[in-house]
Amino acid sequence: MKKYQYKVQGVDYEVEIAEVEGKIAKVNVNGIPFEIEMQKPINAAKHPALAATKRVAAPTAPLSSPEGDTNVRQQSNEAPSGAVGGASGNAVKAPLPGTIIAINVKVGDQVNVGDVVIVLEAMKMQNNIEAEFAGTVKAINVNNGDSVMEGSVLLTIG
């Protein structure tokens, strides 16, 4: 496994490449596993797959990389609570990396601007994530205890 240190917009990231197969790479960013899709495959001879594993389709929460690439997906073994595939609407995103400690709404709930929809713990502080839009909760993309990166879509309001 190769490890790299990156700084993006003043935020330090430690990236560890676990496996590369064609255009798909399994990486750990600050200890959080991700499966990423690259624009083009890299030389397989330089980065051989460490172990041949059976690819299992697992539900994933869409995330954005620091550069805004929406082809980054966090690996997860459990389905997000109440997630609705293909939900369209306004995304409520994580303002900073942290851990989800409370989800105060469920799919179908009506919310108003300023309602606290999620509580995110970051740097040992609880941060209330408020609805930036009024409407109905269409999808919840996280579960209690999930680690999220800055810019991760937490839920969708339509």
PDB file of C-alpha atoms in Angstrom:
ATOM      1  CA  MET A   1       0.000   0.000   0.000  1.00  0.00           C
ATOM      2  CA  LYS A   2       1.260   3.444  -0.899  1.00  0.00           C
ATOM      3  CA  LYS A   3       0.615   6.395   1.382  1.00  0.00           C
ATOM      4  CA  TYR A   4       0.460  10.023   0.321  1.00  0.00           C
ATOM      5  CA  GLN A   5       0.033  13.292   2.229  1.00  0.00           C
ATOM      6  CA  TYR A   6      -2.037  16.044   0.579  1.00  0.00           C
ATOM      7  CA  LYS A   7      -3.108  19.505   1.604  1.00  0.00           C
ATOM      8  CA  VAL A   8      -6.216  20.849  -0.157  1.00  0.00           C
ATOM      9  CA  GLN A   9      -7.464  24.326   0.734  1.00  0.00           C
ATOM     10  CA  GLY A  10      -5.534  24.182   4.007  1.00  0.00           C
ATOM     11  CA  VAL A  11      -6.904  20.757   5.039  1.00  0.00           C
ATOM     12  CA  ASP A  12      -4.445  17.854   5.464  1.00  0.00           C
ATOM     13  CA  TYR A  13      -5.393  14.478   3.961  1.00  0.00           C
ATOM     14  CA  GLU A  14      -3.572  11.164   4.328  1.00  0.00           C
ATOM     15  CA  VAL A  15      -4.407   8.948   1.357  1.00  0.00           C
ATOM     16  CA  GLU A  16      -3.524   5.264   1.327  1.00  0.00           C
ATOM     17  CA  ILE A  17      -4.020   3.315  -1.918  1.00  0.00           C
ATOM     18  CA  ALA A  18      -5.165  -0.214  -1.066  1.00  0.00           C
ATOM     19  CA  GLU A  19      -5.998  -1.619  -4.508  1.00  0.00           C
ATOM     20  CA  VAL A  20      -6.270  -0.476  -8.133  1.00  0.00           C
ATOM     21  CA  GLU A  21      -8.215  -2.371 -10.799  1.00  0.00           C
ATOM     22  CA  GLY A  22      -8.533  -0.544 -14.127  1.00  0.00           C
ATOM     23  CA  LYS A  23     -10.302   2.772 -13.443  1.00  0.00           C
ATOM     24  CA  ILE A  24     -11.450   1.803  -9.907  1.00  0.00           C
ATOM     25  CA  ALA A  25      -9.207   2.356  -6.884  1.00  0.00           C
ATOM     26  CA  LYS A  26      -9.872   1.437  -3.272  1.00  0.00           C
ATOM     27  CA  VAL A  27      -8.330   4.069  -1.020  1.00  0.00           C
ATOM     28  CA  ASN A  28      -8.414   5.186   2.598  1.00  0.00           C
ATOM     29  CA  VAL A  29      -8.625   8.939   3.189  1.00  0.00           C
ATOM     30  CA  ASN A  30      -7.808   9.845   6.792  1.00  0.00           C
ATOM     31  CA  GLY A  31      -8.765   6.267   7.724  1.00  0.00           C
ATOM     32  CA  ILE A  32     -12.125   6.297   5.892  1.00  0.00           C
ATOM     33  CA  PRO A  33     -12.453   3.739   3.046  1.00  0.00           C
ATOM     34  CA  PHE A  34     -13.560   4.980  -0.380  1.00  0.00           C
ATOM     35  CA  GLU A  35     -13.936   3.452  -3.806  1.00  0.00           C
ATOM     36  CA  ILE A  36     -13.061   6.014  -6.450  1.00  0.00           C
ATOM     37  CA  GLU A  37     -13.428   6.072 -10.205  1.00  0.00           C
ATOM     38  CA  MET A  38     -10.478   7.596 -12.010  1.00  0.00           C
ATOM     39  CA  GLN A  39     -10.693   9.573 -15.266  1.00  0.00           C
ATOM     40  CA  LYS A  40      -8.331   7.094 -16.927  1.00  0.00           C
ATOM     41  CA  PRO A  41      -6.639   3.932 -15.666  1.00  0.00           C
ATOM     42  CA  ILE A  42      -3.116   4.195 -14.337  1.00  0.00           C
ATOM     43  CA  ASN A  43      -0.291   1.845 -15.270  1.00  0.00           C
ATOM     44  CA  ALA A  44      -1.279  -1.452 -13.624  1.00  0.00           C
ATOM     45  CA  ALA A  45       2.357  -2.573 -13.488  1.00  0.00           C
ATOM     46  CA  LYS A  46       3.160   0.301 -11.121  1.00  0.00           C
ATOM     47  CA  HIS A  47       0.108  -0.304  -8.892  1.00  0.00           C
ATOM     48  CA  PRO A  48      -0.830  -4.007  -8.960  1.00  0.00           C
ATOM     49  CA  ALA A  49      -3.908  -5.199  -7.132  1.00  0.00           C
ATOM     50  CA  LEU A  50      -2.818  -6.419  -3.701  1.00  0.00           C
ATOM     51  CA  ALA A  51      -5.478  -9.076  -3.384  1.00  0.00           C
ATOM     52  CA  ALA A  52      -8.086 -10.321  -5.774  1.00  0.00           C
ATOM     53  CA  THR A  53     -11.422  -9.719  -4.100  1.00  0.00           C
ATOM     54  CA  LYS A  54     -14.913 -10.434  -5.277  1.00  0.00           C
ATOM     55  CA  ARG A  55     -16.625  -7.142  -6.085  1.00  0.00           C
ATOM     56  CA  VAL A  56     -19.899  -6.924  -4.170  1.00  0.00           C
ATOM     57  CA  ALA A  57     -22.347  -4.137  -4.909  1.00  0.00           C
ATOM     58  CA  ALA A  58     -22.789  -2.365  -1.581  1.00  0.00           C
ATOM     59  CA  PRO A  59     -25.020   0.640  -0.967  1.00  0.00           C
ATOM     60  CA  THR A  60     -22.909   3.756  -1.039  1.00  0.00           C
ATOM     61  CA  ALA A  61     -23.345   7.344   0.043  1.00  0.00           C
ATOM     62  CA  PRO A  62     -22.308   9.809  -2.665  1.00  0.00           C
ATOM     63  CA  LEU A  63     -19.505  12.083  -1.600  1.00  0.00           C
ATOM     64  CA  SER A  64     -17.541  14.856  -3.173  1.00  0.00           C
ATOM     65  CA  SER A  65     -13.792  14.873  -3.150  1.00  0.00           C
ATOM     66  CA  PRO A  66     -11.959  18.035  -2.087  1.00  0.00           C
ATOM     67  CA  GLU A  67     -11.783  18.959  -5.778  1.00  0.00           C
ATOM     68  CA  GLY A  68     -15.553  18.532  -6.172  1.00  0.00           C
ATOM     69  CA  ASP A  69     -15.373  15.210  -8.110  1.00  0.00           C
ATOM     70  CA  THR A  70     -18.722  13.525  -7.634  1.00  0.00           C
ATOM     71  CA  ASN A  71     -17.363  10.137  -8.752  1.00  0.00           C
ATOM     72  CA  VAL A  72     -16.138   9.450  -5.192  1.00  0.00           C
ATOM     73  CA  ARG A  73     -18.268   7.046  -3.160  1.00  0.00           C
ATOM     74  CA  GLN A  74     -17.877   6.051   0.480  1.00  0.00           C
ATOM     75  CA  GLN A  75     -18.009   2.309   1.071  1.00  0.00           C
ATOM     76  CA  SER A  76     -20.701   1.156   3.460  1.00  0.00           C
ATOM     77  CA  ASN A  77     -22.031  -2.220   4.571  1.00  0.00           C
ATOM     78  CA  GLU A  78     -25.449  -0.951   5.589  1.00  0.00           C
ATOM     79  CA  ALA A  79     -28.061   0.934   3.675  1.00  0.00           C
ATOM     80  CA  PRO A  80     -28.574   4.537   4.710  1.00  0.00           C
ATOM     81  CA  SER A  81     -31.704   4.965   6.784  1.00  0.00           C
ATOM     82  CA  GLY A  82     -34.624   5.823   4.552  1.00  0.00           C
ATOM     83  CA  ALA A  83     -32.519   6.503   1.480  1.00  0.00           C
ATOM     84  CA  VAL A  84     -34.483   6.901  -1.726  1.00  0.00           C
ATOM     85  CA  GLY A  85     -32.617   6.158  -4.943  1.00  0.00           C
ATOM     86  CA  GLY A  86     -32.598   8.938  -7.510  1.00  0.00           C
ATOM     87  CA  ALA A  87     -34.085  11.550  -5.177  1.00  0.00           C
ATOM     88  CA  SER A  88     -33.882  15.016  -6.656  1.00  0.00           C
ATOM     89  CA  GLY A  89     -33.939  18.229  -4.724  1.00  0.00           C
ATOM     90  CA  ASN A  90     -31.640  20.462  -2.716  1.00  0.00           C
ATOM     91  CA  ALA A  91     -28.687  18.765  -1.041  1.00  0.00           C
ATOM     92  CA  VAL A  92     -27.750  19.530   2.558  1.00  0.00           C
ATOM     93  CA  LYS A  93     -23.977  19.032   2.754  1.00  0.00           C
ATOM     94  CA  ALA A  94     -21.542  18.552   5.620  1.00  0.00           C
ATOM     95  CA  PRO A  95     -19.758  21.856   6.307  1.00  0.00           C
ATOM     96  CA  LEU A  96     -16.755  20.003   7.792  1.00  0.00           C
ATOM     97  CA  PRO A  97     -15.561  16.419   8.321  1.00  0.00           C
ATOM     98  CA  GLY A  98     -16.997  14.644  11.340  1.00  0.00           C
ATOM     99  CA  THR A  99     -19.272  11.928  12.710  1.00  0.00           C
ATOM    100  CA  ILE A 100     -23.071  11.858  12.524  1.00  0.00           C
ATOM    101  CA  ILE A 101     -24.437  11.661  16.083  1.00  0.00           C
ATOM    102  CA  ALA A 102     -28.133  12.468  15.535  1.00  0.00           C
ATOM    103  CA  ILE A 103     -30.585  12.510  12.640  1.00  0.00           C
ATOM    104  CA  ASN A 104     -33.598  14.582  13.666  1.00  0.00           C
ATOM    105  CA  VAL A 105     -35.776  13.922  10.585  1.00  0.00           C
ATOM    106  CA  LYS A 106     -36.969  11.028   8.482  1.00  0.00           C
ATOM    107  CA  VAL A 107     -37.907  10.702   4.821  1.00  0.00           C
ATOM    108  CA  GLY A 108     -41.231  12.442   4.218  1.00  0.00           C
ATOM    109  CA  ASP A 109     -40.885  14.977   7.054  1.00  0.00           C
ATOM    110  CA  GLN A 110     -41.645  18.633   6.289  1.00  0.00           C
ATOM    111  CA  VAL A 111     -38.812  21.009   7.258  1.00  0.00           C
ATOM    112  CA  ASN A 112     -38.470  24.773   7.335  1.00  0.00           C
ATOM    113  CA  VAL A 113     -35.382  26.905   6.806  1.00  0.00           C
ATOM    114  CA  GLY A 114     -33.352  26.839  10.027  1.00  0.00           C
ATOM    115  CA  ASP A 115     -34.699  23.519  11.373  1.00  0.00           C
ATOM    116  CA  VAL A 116     -31.912  21.360  12.863  1.00  0.00           C
ATOM    117  CA  VAL A 117     -31.936  18.216  10.706  1.00  0.00           C
ATOM    118  CA  ILE A 118     -28.640  16.541  11.691  1.00  0.00           C
ATOM    119  CA  VAL A 119     -26.101  16.870  14.494  1.00  0.00           C
ATOM    120  CA  LEU A 120     -22.477  16.404  13.396  1.00  0.00           C
ATOM    121  CA  GLU A 121     -19.641  15.944  15.875  1.00  0.00           C
ATOM    122  CA  ALA A 122     -16.365  17.460  14.739  1.00  0.00           C
ATOM    123  CA  MET A 123     -13.303  18.176  16.857  1.00  0.00           C
ATOM    124  CA  LYS A 124     -15.221  17.099  20.000  1.00  0.00           C
ATOM    125  CA  MET A 125     -17.941  19.696  19.372  1.00  0.00           C
ATOM    126  CA  GLN A 126     -21.553  19.163  18.352  1.00  0.00           C
ATOM    127  CA  ASN A 127     -22.536  21.116  15.248  1.00  0.00           C
ATOM    128  CA  ASN A 128     -26.206  21.576  14.379  1.00  0.00           C
ATOM    129  CA  ILE A 129     -26.765  21.187  10.649  1.00  0.00           C
ATOM    130  CA  GLU A 130     -29.780  23.278   9.700  1.00  0.00           C
ATOM    131  CA  ALA A 131     -32.066  22.988   6.694  1.00  0.00           C
ATOM    132  CA  GLU A 132     -31.123  25.624   4.148  1.00  0.00           C
ATOM    133  CA  PHE A 133     -34.337  25.000   2.216  1.00  0.00           C
ATOM    134  CA  ALA A 134     -37.991  24.481   3.146  1.00  0.00           C
ATOM    135  CA  GLY A 135     -39.670  21.348   1.812  1.00  0.00           C
ATOM    136  CA  THR A 136     -39.997  17.609   2.255  1.00  0.00           C
ATOM    137  CA  VAL A 137     -37.069  15.344   3.164  1.00  0.00           C
ATOM    138  CA  LYS A 138     -36.618  13.192   0.034  1.00  0.00           C
ATOM    139  CA  ALA A 139     -33.564  11.129   1.041  1.00  0.00           C
ATOM    140  CA  ILE A 140     -31.229  10.627   3.989  1.00  0.00           C
ATOM    141  CA  ASN A 141     -27.775   9.488   2.861  1.00  0.00           C
ATOM    142  CA  VAL A 142     -26.172   8.835   6.269  1.00  0.00           C
ATOM    143  CA  ASN A 143     -26.702   6.786   9.427  1.00  0.00           C
ATOM    144  CA  ASN A 144     -25.868   7.552  13.051  1.00  0.00           C
ATOM    145  CA  GLY A 145     -22.170   6.889  13.610  1.00  0.00           C
ATOM    146  CA  ASP A 146     -21.151   7.454   9.976  1.00  0.00           C
ATOM    147  CA  SER A 147     -17.967   9.419   9.339  1.00  0.00           C
ATOM    148  CA  VAL A 148     -18.388  12.035   6.625  1.00  0.00           C
ATOM    149  CA  MET A 149     -16.033  14.309   4.755  1.00  0.00           C
ATOM    150  CA  GLU A 150     -16.543  18.011   4.129  1.00  0.00           C
ATOM    151  CA  GLY A 151     -19.016  18.474   1.287  1.00  0.00           C
ATOM    152  CA  SER A 152     -20.676  15.067   1.730  1.00  0.00           C
ATOM    153  CA  VAL A 153     -24.384  15.097   0.886  1.00  0.00           C
ATOM    154  CA  LEU A 154     -26.164  14.311   4.159  1.00  0.00           C
ATOM    155  CA  LEU A 155     -29.765  14.541   2.974  1.00  0.00           C
ATOM    156  CA  THR A 156     -31.917  15.888   0.175  1.00  0.00           C
ATOM    157  CA  ILE A 157     -34.858  18.285   0.588  1.00  0.00           C
ATOM    158  CA  GLY A 158     -37.320  18.611  -2.295  1.00  0.00           C
TER     159      GLY A 158
END
